[in-house]
Amino acid sequence: TGEPLTLDNLAGKKVAAMIGYSTDYILSAANYGLDIYRYDAYSDMQLALKFHRVDAIAMEMDEAYVFCRIEPDYKIALHAKNQIEYGYMFSSDRKEFLPEFNQFIQKFKKTEEYADLLRRVEASAYAPYQAKKVKNVVTTDRVLKVAAFDGWEPVSYINASTGEWEGADVELITHFANSLGAKVELIDMSWNQMLIELGSGLVDMMLCPDSLMLAKDLEMGGHITMSDPVFLKDIVLIVNKEEK
Amino acid sequence: MISIRNLSKSYGDNLILKDISVDIEDGAVIAIIGPSGCGKSTFIRCLNLLEQPDSGQIFIGAAEITKKGVNIDAVRQKLGMVFQSFNLFSHKTVLENVILAPMKVLKLSQEQAVRDALEYLEMVGIANRADHLPSQLSGGQKQRVAIARCLAMHPEVILFDEPTSALDPTMVDEVLSVIRKLVRSGLSCIIVTHEMNFAKNVATKVFYMDEKGIYESGTPSDIFERPQREKTKIFINKLKVFSGEYKLSEIDLYEILRQVTEYCLKYDMNKRETNKITLICEEYVTNLMKRRVSDERIAIFLRYNENDDSKEIMFKDNFSPENHFESPDFDEMSVLLIKGFTKSVEYRRENGQNVFELKL
Amino acid sequence: MISIRNLSKSYGDNLILKDISVDIEDGAVIAIIGPSGCGKSTFIRCLNLLEQPDSGQIFIGAAEITKKGVNIDAVRQKLGMVFQSFNLFSHKTVLENVILAPMKVLKLSQEQAVRDALEYLEMVGIANRADHLPSQLSGGQKQRVAIARCLAMHPEVILFDEPTSALDPTMVDEVLSVIRKLVRSGLSCIIVTHEMNFAKNVATKVFYMDEKGIYESGTPSDIFERPQREKTKIFINKLKVFSGEYKLSEIDLYEILRQVTEYCLKYDMNKRETNKITLICEEYVTNLMKRRVSDERIAIFLRYNENDDSKEIMFKDNFSPENHFESPDFDEMSVLLIKGFTKSVEYRRENGQNVFELKL
Amino acid sequence: MADFIQGIKDSVYLNLIYEDRYLFLIKGFGMTLYLTFMTFLLGTLIGALFCKLRLSKNSTVSKTVIWLKTLFIRLPTLVLLIIFTYLIFADTSIDTVTLAIFAFAIKTGSYICDIMYSAIETVDKGEIEAGRTLGMSSFMVFRLVVLPQAIKNALPVYKNQLIITMQETSLVGFLAINDLTRASQVITSRTMDPYLSIVITAVAYLLIGAVSGLLFRLADREKHLCRADFINK
Amino acid sequence: MADFIQGIKDSVYLNLIYEDRYLFLIKGFGMTLYLTFMTFLLGTLIGALFCKLRLSKNSTVSKTVIWLKTLFIRLPTLVLLIIFTYLIFADTSIDTVTLAIFAFAIKTGSYICDIMYSAIETVDKGEIEAGRTLGMSSFMVFRLVVLPQAIKNALPVYKNQLIITMQETSLVGFLAINDLTRASQVITSRTMDPYLSIVITAVAYLLIGAVSGLLFRLADREKHLCRADFINK
Ligand SMILES: Nc1ncnc2c1ncn2[C@@H]1O[C@H](COP(=O)(O)OP(=O)(O)OP(=O)(O)O)[C@@H](O)[C@H]1O
Ligand SMILES: Nc1ncnc2c1ncn2[C@@H]1O[C@H](COP(=O)(O)OP(=O)(O)OP(=O)(O)O)[C@@H](O)[C@H]1O
Ligand SMILES: [Mg+2]
Ligand SMILES: [Mg+2]
């Protein structure tokens, strides 16, 4: 209900965001005058929006595609921030992989595999994400421990029929590990658990990419270092479809 | 005056009180006595409607309190009650226990209530414990506080349900003397008690309860010295009764003698008396056994009055009318022996039976 | 034999038992009597170490049980105990109560234990209730089960701590008769009791406890018929004592008479006797008041023996030696009156005081 | 050692001082206190009401209440919260904090109903009868005789219930309310410093627990003081 | 109406049938049962141990235990879980499920310690003395006289504690253990249908509650049957 959302009338609007995600961080920092409501799960946010406890949900664009595809009652209302650079978080205690990753990503961005990845992510707005199985080729005894979320199409999820990890980030990280001959170990974790495991160096990196706008803040804490940019993403606001 | 008309009460299918009608005059002191479980508590609790009677009416003065819609709290103010288990409010001090109801029900000011309370506590001799909690008092002290608490509501009648039964013997007196004081001051009391001496000295009237009602009532001297009915006698005289009926054709003398001996020992008769009684029984039974014909039966009753230590033996049989002790068939030595051991032997014929009463 | 040497026990600063030494022979039946709170329970509980004595030794036979490292459970098997409050295991049936310890401690088989248990239950006359829970029994029945439970461990001595005090008067007998049975079978018992008649008939020896120890002991007839020491006399004869000391120069006759009257009423003397006693006191005091000089003091003692209903008055004063009743200063009418009211009047001089003993 | 201290200093700076993050925590602390207090107050009232109904002589009423409180106890609090927010009060404009309080209070009330009921059951029936025979109405007896004793009996369990309630309120994260737990999570996600804010949360909860324990004890003491006063008067 | 039913059909299909998602829920259900059962078992043991130590005559021991159980009760369970996983057992290779069970059990045990303690306190001291005078050792008396009665006294509260424990185990989501709650969350995040799995979760928890209630009641009955048997023998 009410007027359509624009960048100028966001003041005082209630917006839901996943706690600790880039959306939370970026919208908190932007001077829109929003009331941010921080949730633990997408389903919670969804209920809140459905029952008008909030005016909109903030998401990253690729999540939003999938969300609106599965639940046609919602639509993207507004791109609140465009073309933000995303990178991966590496534990400062174990950043042996970081320089190698930065080198790898520069090269990888130029490959067809990267372009294909982006295409398939775009396409996930209309049909389930078309995962491509990347075989983990292990030639050394190095192990890359990665904290990952289950249930997050198209970024990372466990395919219920095969029991295997799939998703854009999973493919990308496997390519990276293959470039080193390292073994990828994906560990399913809750968000709160990731904070601890990554912060205290129990895992090397976190599978979900975060906005590089967090980098300064995070790196000041001393436990995290962020990689070079990997993706560009928009932050969008989602509303109930019947609204203008 | 309290009038009770056709009061009945049962628990489930278990009829406890059956159709009781009785009047209790103002100023009367009623002692209710009777065996355990006969319904004394139930009766007294019906009076202030702690138990709802099944049928019947209770009048206090002219007012019927069993009528529907009667203000039960107002009724209860007139009827104080003192319980066996004291039932002091355990979270309140002695003084608070006494002033609570006067302040809340009679709406006395606190000063007034405290002044009154101290007076009553003084009267029951426990004013110096006013600030103690019930848990810090002995049983006797608790019961005296309970009485003071009850008095503070100025009841017209006080109902006591075995006020000393839960007390150590050494504390019984202090409570009884307080009750005596109340009685002397002219208050009506209805007292369920097992203290027979107390009942005898204090009551104006005694109710003996049994068989679901007031089995016998009268002045203390009537009930305690001249009880009329069988059960009252047994109760009052603390009669210890033995009875056995035997078919002569199947009789086992030694079993009978064993039973009699056990009875005697149970009530702590000394050896000589036990011997006497068993001998008498033995003589009597052996003599009759000789004459066994078809379905003769004999019965033996022993009665021991613990109060005056007297003992009585009664034999009954359904032989043809005959005073065996004067019959030629009865061994002469046996007769001599029995007569020697007893103070008196009486024979009578009753309900087609020969009855012999022997007093030891 | 149980020997107790210099047993002392206190709770905190409160000395309860002081230096008790006594021997108890095998087969003895000891009755312990005494006023409430004198330490009877504490004494008996020290015997099986339910209370740890502060000092002193206890020997059972030759073995010292107060020695360190002694196997207390083995000791306790020899000493059964029956409590005032029954203390049956409330979650177990009567039968289970009795078989528990034999099965677990004596390691009897279940069949054996059940067989024994039924025997003991039979003995206390309650075998038909074997499958009841304690909550379904009357007090007397509970206590009999407790006795059976105790017997099932074959103790050498049974300690009873007021086994009938928590019982309705109507149930006391059934328990006492069971105890009598035990005693008759030759078992040693130590019984704390308030049932004087029972103690008199059953005990081989009576301990009267007071002043933190065994104040007087002897055979039942010694203690109950010829008590030697003051406190024993007061206790045994249920003496109700009044005492007042007054300074003659400040005396308030009416206050004295009020006190005396109250005392008489408290113990339920009748009007005539109350009048007699107050009159005697009045005459005596008024006569002495006339002779007031400087710091004379008089004391009045009344003693009422509830057992034989006798009353005694004693006057003491610190005048110069003189039998007032024979003095010319004492009103002749008064002397006549006092002598008329009393059975005997005795005068003696004691500790610098004139002492008069008047028996009513 | 110096390193360690420097580490702690940095950590404190970043988690608390920088960008006034302590304000966030304090607000969260306040919210937790508010939620706990209100929930417990309302829960006590609901518990008392349930208990009263459960004691009712009408067996339909008492059975219904028993059934209801069992249901509320058995449903996870989160489910209750969802039912309240999105089913029962979906169309109202009641704010989420109030809704959350209400849902928690229903749950807490069900427990308190149990606590009160068994406390009341342990009050000696004889004292109630004694009160009635003194002419007090049944309500008077309840208020003056039963309740004070029941409260005394129930206090230890009731105290524990406060702690349970306090911890349960952290579920309001579901409704995106910034209580203590949530506040510390936000800070942690900003600094990725895993321990400090956990420590702070733990300390804060312990503190609330200790303070509430103390308050209960004071309340107890005050009663005693009152009594002494009254006697000396 | 037809729409509504079709909606439900779709919802059921998507949430349960498609990709065999019901398997996920069933596994979650199993995990919740397993966690609850193990936690409760271990918690009871820990509670018993704590209680035993608390009854110790050595006042240092008993005070320490009181202090500890208060601490465990006052710390939020999540904090306990974190402390266990990342502080105490950080360097061990114990699996997370075991760790979680241990953390929950400590918490549950602290509550059970309280429950047992007050149940034991209500057992008549006289019966204990009677047991001792029959020559039973203090342990025998405890096992044969005190414990059975304490258990009977404590049963209602103990039952409630089972429900509380069961609900508390849903915190294992923090360690990414797929119990019932997390399973339903994962499904929800796939299907974006928030209702059905909530309903299923609620029903499942109610079911567990009811079944456990039933089991307790059966256990009670069995005891009675035993007794009757024993007597008839
Ligand atoms: N609430 C009750 N429900 C069922 N039966 C009861 C109840 N109260 C008492 N009774 C039964 O009623 C009978 C009379 O009980 P009551 O207490 O009046 O006896 P009593 O004469 O006072 O005995 P006592 O001398 O032992 O106090 C007893 O057989 C008792 O079992
Ligand atoms: N556990 C205890 N702590 C402190 N004082 C106690 C304790 N037990 C008993 N007392 C005190 O010891 C004294 C003796 O108590 P005890 O129970 O032995 O007396 P008693 O002769 O058995 O009395 P009664 O005839 O009332 O049973 C009493 O003054 C009592 O107050
Ligand atoms: Mg009665
Ligand atoms: Mg004693």
Short mmCIF file of N, CA and C and ligand atoms in Angstrom, two decimals, chain B residues 40-42 84 161-162 192, ligand 3:
data_model
loop_
_atom_site.label_atom_id
_atom_site.label_comp_id
_atom_site.label_asym_id
_atom_site.label_seq_id
_atom_site.Cartn_x
_atom_site.Cartn_y
_atom_site.Cartn_z
N LYS B 40 -18.10 -38.65 65.01
CA LYS B 40 -18.12 -37.51 65.91
C LYS B 40 -17.65 -36.25 65.18
N SER B 41 -16.52 -36.36 64.49
CA SER B 41 -16.01 -35.21 63.76
C SER B 41 -16.99 -34.77 62.69
N THR B 42 -17.53 -35.74 61.99
CA THR B 42 -18.48 -35.41 60.93
C THR B 42 -19.66 -34.64 61.51
N GLN B 84 -8.32 -30.58 66.25
CA GLN B 84 -7.31 -31.47 66.81
C GLN B 84 -5.90 -31.04 66.41
N ASP B 161 -12.97 -30.18 68.46
CA ASP B 161 -12.85 -31.54 67.92
C ASP B 161 -11.57 -32.18 68.44
N GLU B 162 -11.70 -32.94 69.49
CA GLU B 162 -10.55 -33.60 70.12
C GLU B 162 -9.38 -32.65 70.31
N VAL B 192 -15.80 -32.75 71.42
CA VAL B 192 -15.51 -34.15 71.13
C VAL B 192 -14.23 -34.49 71.87
MG MG F 3 -12.55 -37.15 64.59
#
